[in-house]
Amino acid sequence: MTNLAKLALAYPEILLSVTCFLLLFLRLGRRGSNLPTNWPLLGMLPALLSSLYRYHDWVTDILRKSGCTFLFNGPWFSGMNILVTSDPANINHIFNSNFANYPKGEEFLEMFDILGDGIFNADHDSWKSQRKAAHALISDHKFRRFVAATSRDMVERGLVPVLSRAAEERSAVDLQDLFLRFTFDATCKQVFGVNPGCLSPSLPVVPFARAMDDAEEVLFSRHVLPRSWWNLLRRFRIGEERKMALAWEAIDYFIENQVEKKMEEVSKFREHKADPDEEMATDLLTSYLDRRPAVGDVAVESKKFLRDTTVNLMLAGRDTTGSALTWFFWMMSQHPDVEHKILEELGAILVKKQETCNRGNPVLFNAEDLTSAVYLHAALYESLRLFPPVPQEHKAAVQPDVLPSGDRVDPKTKIIVSLYAMGRIEGVWGKDCREFKPERWISERGRLRHEPSYKFLSFNSGPRTCLGKDMAFTQMKVVAAALIYNFRIRVVEGHVVAPKLSIILHMAHGLMSSGVIKRHTLRHMFKSSGVIKRHTLRHMFKSSGVIKRHT
């Protein structure tokens, strides 16, 4: 008899403990398809890394099986234990009823260091003063008119010509790239008062945009790596953190140039202003420099404040709206019945305005035209529900707390709120939660049905609700209406659509549309021939990524 056997017989409780441990460990190993195994030393990190390619769907699967809240255990001593939730009751508690206990915090500020002390990172009095100042400028009726005019102008002079050229040349086009170019031009115009011309015919390379994409990818990696690891990489500028350092330099180069030009422009305007009633430009940077709103102890005209503020505004304006439009048109390509209903709604709006297509010229819509476009509004909301531009939020408690789910949190506990998962939870949205169904947003009376913000979190919830929500949504409607009415857009058959590993829900491979037919070509065919063989049209529409609508 071995010494181990003798020990086991002498101390049966040891044998029982070892047996129970082995059985439990094996059981945990076998249940890998349900919940991630919590390994000794490594925690659940192996499961996370092995599922990184489908991160958001992996989180969704776990939350569906764990009752909407789950504690992720990171490696020992890594400080990576994270409470992940998509429970609306928890979200309402964190974002609304106990808002003061869940600021962004020091760790968030460190993780999102590239945003500086801007409004996304700010807390307490700094955040309140910045939000008050930004709200005053953004809600100004002159600025809102400026945004509406800018959006329409860039649709007319930017997006529509690019797609028309694609139709004429039957060339491939990446819709995600176009939408991000559009939102970059529009946001630069609204923030700095300049149009960088990203949608010019040559579609130039935009270093700032590339740098923003790189920075967002690194920010995502900081969420899935232990804090000490990425801090070490950052210190020595190696690995992903080298990419962040280079992106930071490119972003600051662009921003600093724009800020210096605007400061000089405002200074000259003040020196040579002859008419006291003469007004300055309406862009946000000019407004900050001209009105100098109070933002706590910080000098508004300081380059540090202006740099941080404009970086935050650029991130909010370019990336989120560009992402939302990309996923919306992916949904349109997959649901032509929804597109058809939107087209009918837009046609009815034009009938009321007594407008029709004018010799093949594109038809554009103003924000006022689209106030009655209930189905378009519902379809955009439904796309945002399934594909929120910011797929997850990061929170931390200041004081120990108990969430409505019964989970306890303390200041060392990170909290991840998964917006992406929440849109796919049956307990939140019903058994058809994974279906693209705009009708869920329309009441029996044909009006929009509103959901509480802690259930539909695309524009945040509570005191930090997005200041530019209405403007961003209006911009999306103007773009969507113009493109749906004037073009039929289809994605290349077999194109792989998957989320990118980024803090913004971009597509990893873009959204490719290839092959186009001009609208007046098909119109001429229908007029000149009484019959066109069905299989001919089927072939034409299958091979066409963008077709001008009046055809």
JSON list of N, CA and C in Angstrom, two decimals, residues 161-173 515-518 546-547:
[
{"chain": "A", "resi": 161, "resn": "PRO", "atom": "N", "xyz": [-22.92, 61.94, -55.51]},
{"chain": "A", "resi": 161, "resn": "PRO", "atom": "CA", "xyz": [-22.02, 61.87, -56.67]},
{"chain": "A", "resi": 161, "resn": "PRO", "atom": "C", "xyz": [-21.12, 60.63, -56.68]},
{"chain": "A", "resi": 162, "resn": "VAL", "atom": "N", "xyz": [-20.62, 60.22, -55.51]},
{"chain": "A", "resi": 162, "resn": "VAL", "atom": "CA", "xyz": [-19.76, 59.04, -55.45]},
{"chain": "A", "resi": 162, "resn": "VAL", "atom": "C", "xyz": [-20.54, 57.80, -55.87]},
{"chain": "A", "resi": 163, "resn": "LEU", "atom": "N", "xyz": [-21.76, 57.64, -55.37]},
{"chain": "A", "resi": 163, "resn": "LEU", "atom": "CA", "xyz": [-22.56, 56.47, -55.74]},
{"chain": "A", "resi": 163, "resn": "LEU", "atom": "C", "xyz": [-23.03, 56.56, -57.19]},
{"chain": "A", "resi": 164, "resn": "SER", "atom": "N", "xyz": [-23.30, 57.76, -57.67]},
{"chain": "A", "resi": 164, "resn": "SER", "atom": "CA", "xyz": [-23.67, 57.92, -59.08]},
{"chain": "A", "resi": 164, "resn": "SER", "atom": "C", "xyz": [-22.51, 57.51, -59.99]},
{"chain": "A", "resi": 165, "resn": "ARG", "atom": "N", "xyz": [-21.31, 57.90, -59.58]},
{"chain": "A", "resi": 165, "resn": "ARG", "atom": "CA", "xyz": [-20.13, 57.52, -60.37]},
{"chain": "A", "resi": 165, "resn": "ARG", "atom": "C", "xyz": [-19.93, 56.01, -60.33]},
{"chain": "A", "resi": 166, "resn": "ALA", "atom": "N", "xyz": [-20.18, 55.40, -59.18]},
{"chain": "A", "resi": 166, "resn": "ALA", "atom": "CA", "xyz": [-20.09, 53.94, -59.08]},
{"chain": "A", "resi": 166, "resn": "ALA", "atom": "C", "xyz": [-21.11, 53.28, -59.99]},
{"chain": "A", "resi": 167, "resn": "ALA", "atom": "N", "xyz": [-22.30, 53.90, -60.09]},
{"chain": "A", "resi": 167, "resn": "ALA", "atom": "CA", "xyz": [-23.33, 53.36, -60.97]},
{"chain": "A", "resi": 167, "resn": "ALA", "atom": "C", "xyz": [-22.90, 53.45, -62.44]},
{"chain": "A", "resi": 168, "resn": "GLU", "atom": "N", "xyz": [-22.29, 54.55, -62.81]},
{"chain": "A", "resi": 168, "resn": "GLU", "atom": "CA", "xyz": [-21.86, 54.75, -64.19]},
{"chain": "A", "resi": 168, "resn": "GLU", "atom": "C", "xyz": [-20.69, 53.84, -64.57]},
{"chain": "A", "resi": 169, "resn": "GLU", "atom": "N", "xyz": [-19.77, 53.66, -63.63]},
{"chain": "A", "resi": 169, "resn": "GLU", "atom": "CA", "xyz": [-18.56, 52.90, -63.92]},
{"chain": "A", "resi": 169, "resn": "GLU", "atom": "C", "xyz": [-18.67, 51.43, -63.54]},
{"chain": "A", "resi": 170, "resn": "ARG", "atom": "N", "xyz": [-19.78, 51.06, -62.90]},
{"chain": "A", "resi": 170, "resn": "ARG", "atom": "CA", "xyz": [-19.94, 49.69, -62.40]},
{"chain": "A", "resi": 170, "resn": "ARG", "atom": "C", "xyz": [-18.74, 49.27, -61.54]},
{"chain": "A", "resi": 171, "resn": "SER", "atom": "N", "xyz": [-18.34, 50.15, -60.68]},
{"chain": "A", "resi": 171, "resn": "SER", "atom": "CA", "xyz": [-17.16, 49.91, -59.84]},
{"chain": "A", "resi": 171, "resn": "SER", "atom": "C", "xyz": [-17.58, 49.48, -58.44]},
{"chain": "A", "resi": 172, "resn": "ALA", "atom": "N", "xyz": [-16.66, 48.78, -57.78]},
{"chain": "A", "resi": 172, "resn": "ALA", "atom": "CA", "xyz": [-16.91, 48.34, -56.41]},
{"chain": "A", "resi": 172, "resn": "ALA", "atom": "C", "xyz": [-16.79, 49.53, -55.47]},
{"chain": "A", "resi": 173, "resn": "VAL", "atom": "N", "xyz": [-17.56, 49.50, -54.41]},
{"chain": "A", "resi": 173, "resn": "VAL", "atom": "CA", "xyz": [-17.52, 50.58, -53.43]},
{"chain": "A", "resi": 173, "resn": "VAL", "atom": "C", "xyz": [-17.71, 49.99, -52.04]},
{"chain": "A", "resi": 515, "resn": "GLY", "atom": "N", "xyz": [-20.60, 46.32, -58.73]},
{"chain": "A", "resi": 515, "resn": "GLY", "atom": "CA", "xyz": [-21.40, 46.23, -59.94]},
{"chain": "A", "resi": 515, "resn": "GLY", "atom": "C", "xyz": [-22.59, 47.15, -59.87]},
{"chain": "A", "resi": 516, "resn": "VAL", "atom": "N", "xyz": [-22.76, 48.05, -60.83]},
{"chain": "A", "resi": 516, "resn": "VAL", "atom": "CA", "xyz": [-23.84, 49.03, -60.80]},
{"chain": "A", "resi": 516, "resn": "VAL", "atom": "C", "xyz": [-24.47, 49.19, -62.18]},
{"chain": "A", "resi": 517, "resn": "ILE", "atom": "N", "xyz": [-25.71, 49.64, -62.19]},
{"chain": "A", "resi": 517, "resn": "ILE", "atom": "CA", "xyz": [-26.41, 49.95, -63.44]},
{"chain": "A", "resi": 517, "resn": "ILE", "atom": "C", "xyz": [-27.04, 51.32, -63.28]},
{"chain": "A", "resi": 518, "resn": "LYS", "atom": "N", "xyz": [-26.85, 52.17, -64.27]},
{"chain": "A", "resi": 518, "resn": "LYS", "atom": "CA", "xyz": [-27.39, 53.52, -64.19]},
{"chain": "A", "resi": 518, "resn": "LYS", "atom": "C", "xyz": [-28.91, 53.49, -64.21]},
{"chain": "A", "resi": 546, "resn": "VAL", "atom": "N", "xyz": [-25.13, 48.67, -56.75]},
{"chain": "A", "resi": 546, "resn": "VAL", "atom": "CA", "xyz": [-25.81, 49.94, -56.63]},
{"chain": "A", "resi": 546, "resn": "VAL", "atom": "C", "xyz": [-26.56, 50.20, -57.92]},
{"chain": "A", "resi": 547, "resn": "ILE", "atom": "N", "xyz": [-27.87, 50.42, -57.83]},
{"chain": "A", "resi": 547, "resn": "ILE", "atom": "CA", "xyz": [-28.68, 50.70, -59.01]},
{"chain": "A", "resi": 547, "resn": "ILE", "atom": "C", "xyz": [-29.43, 51.99, -58.74]}
]
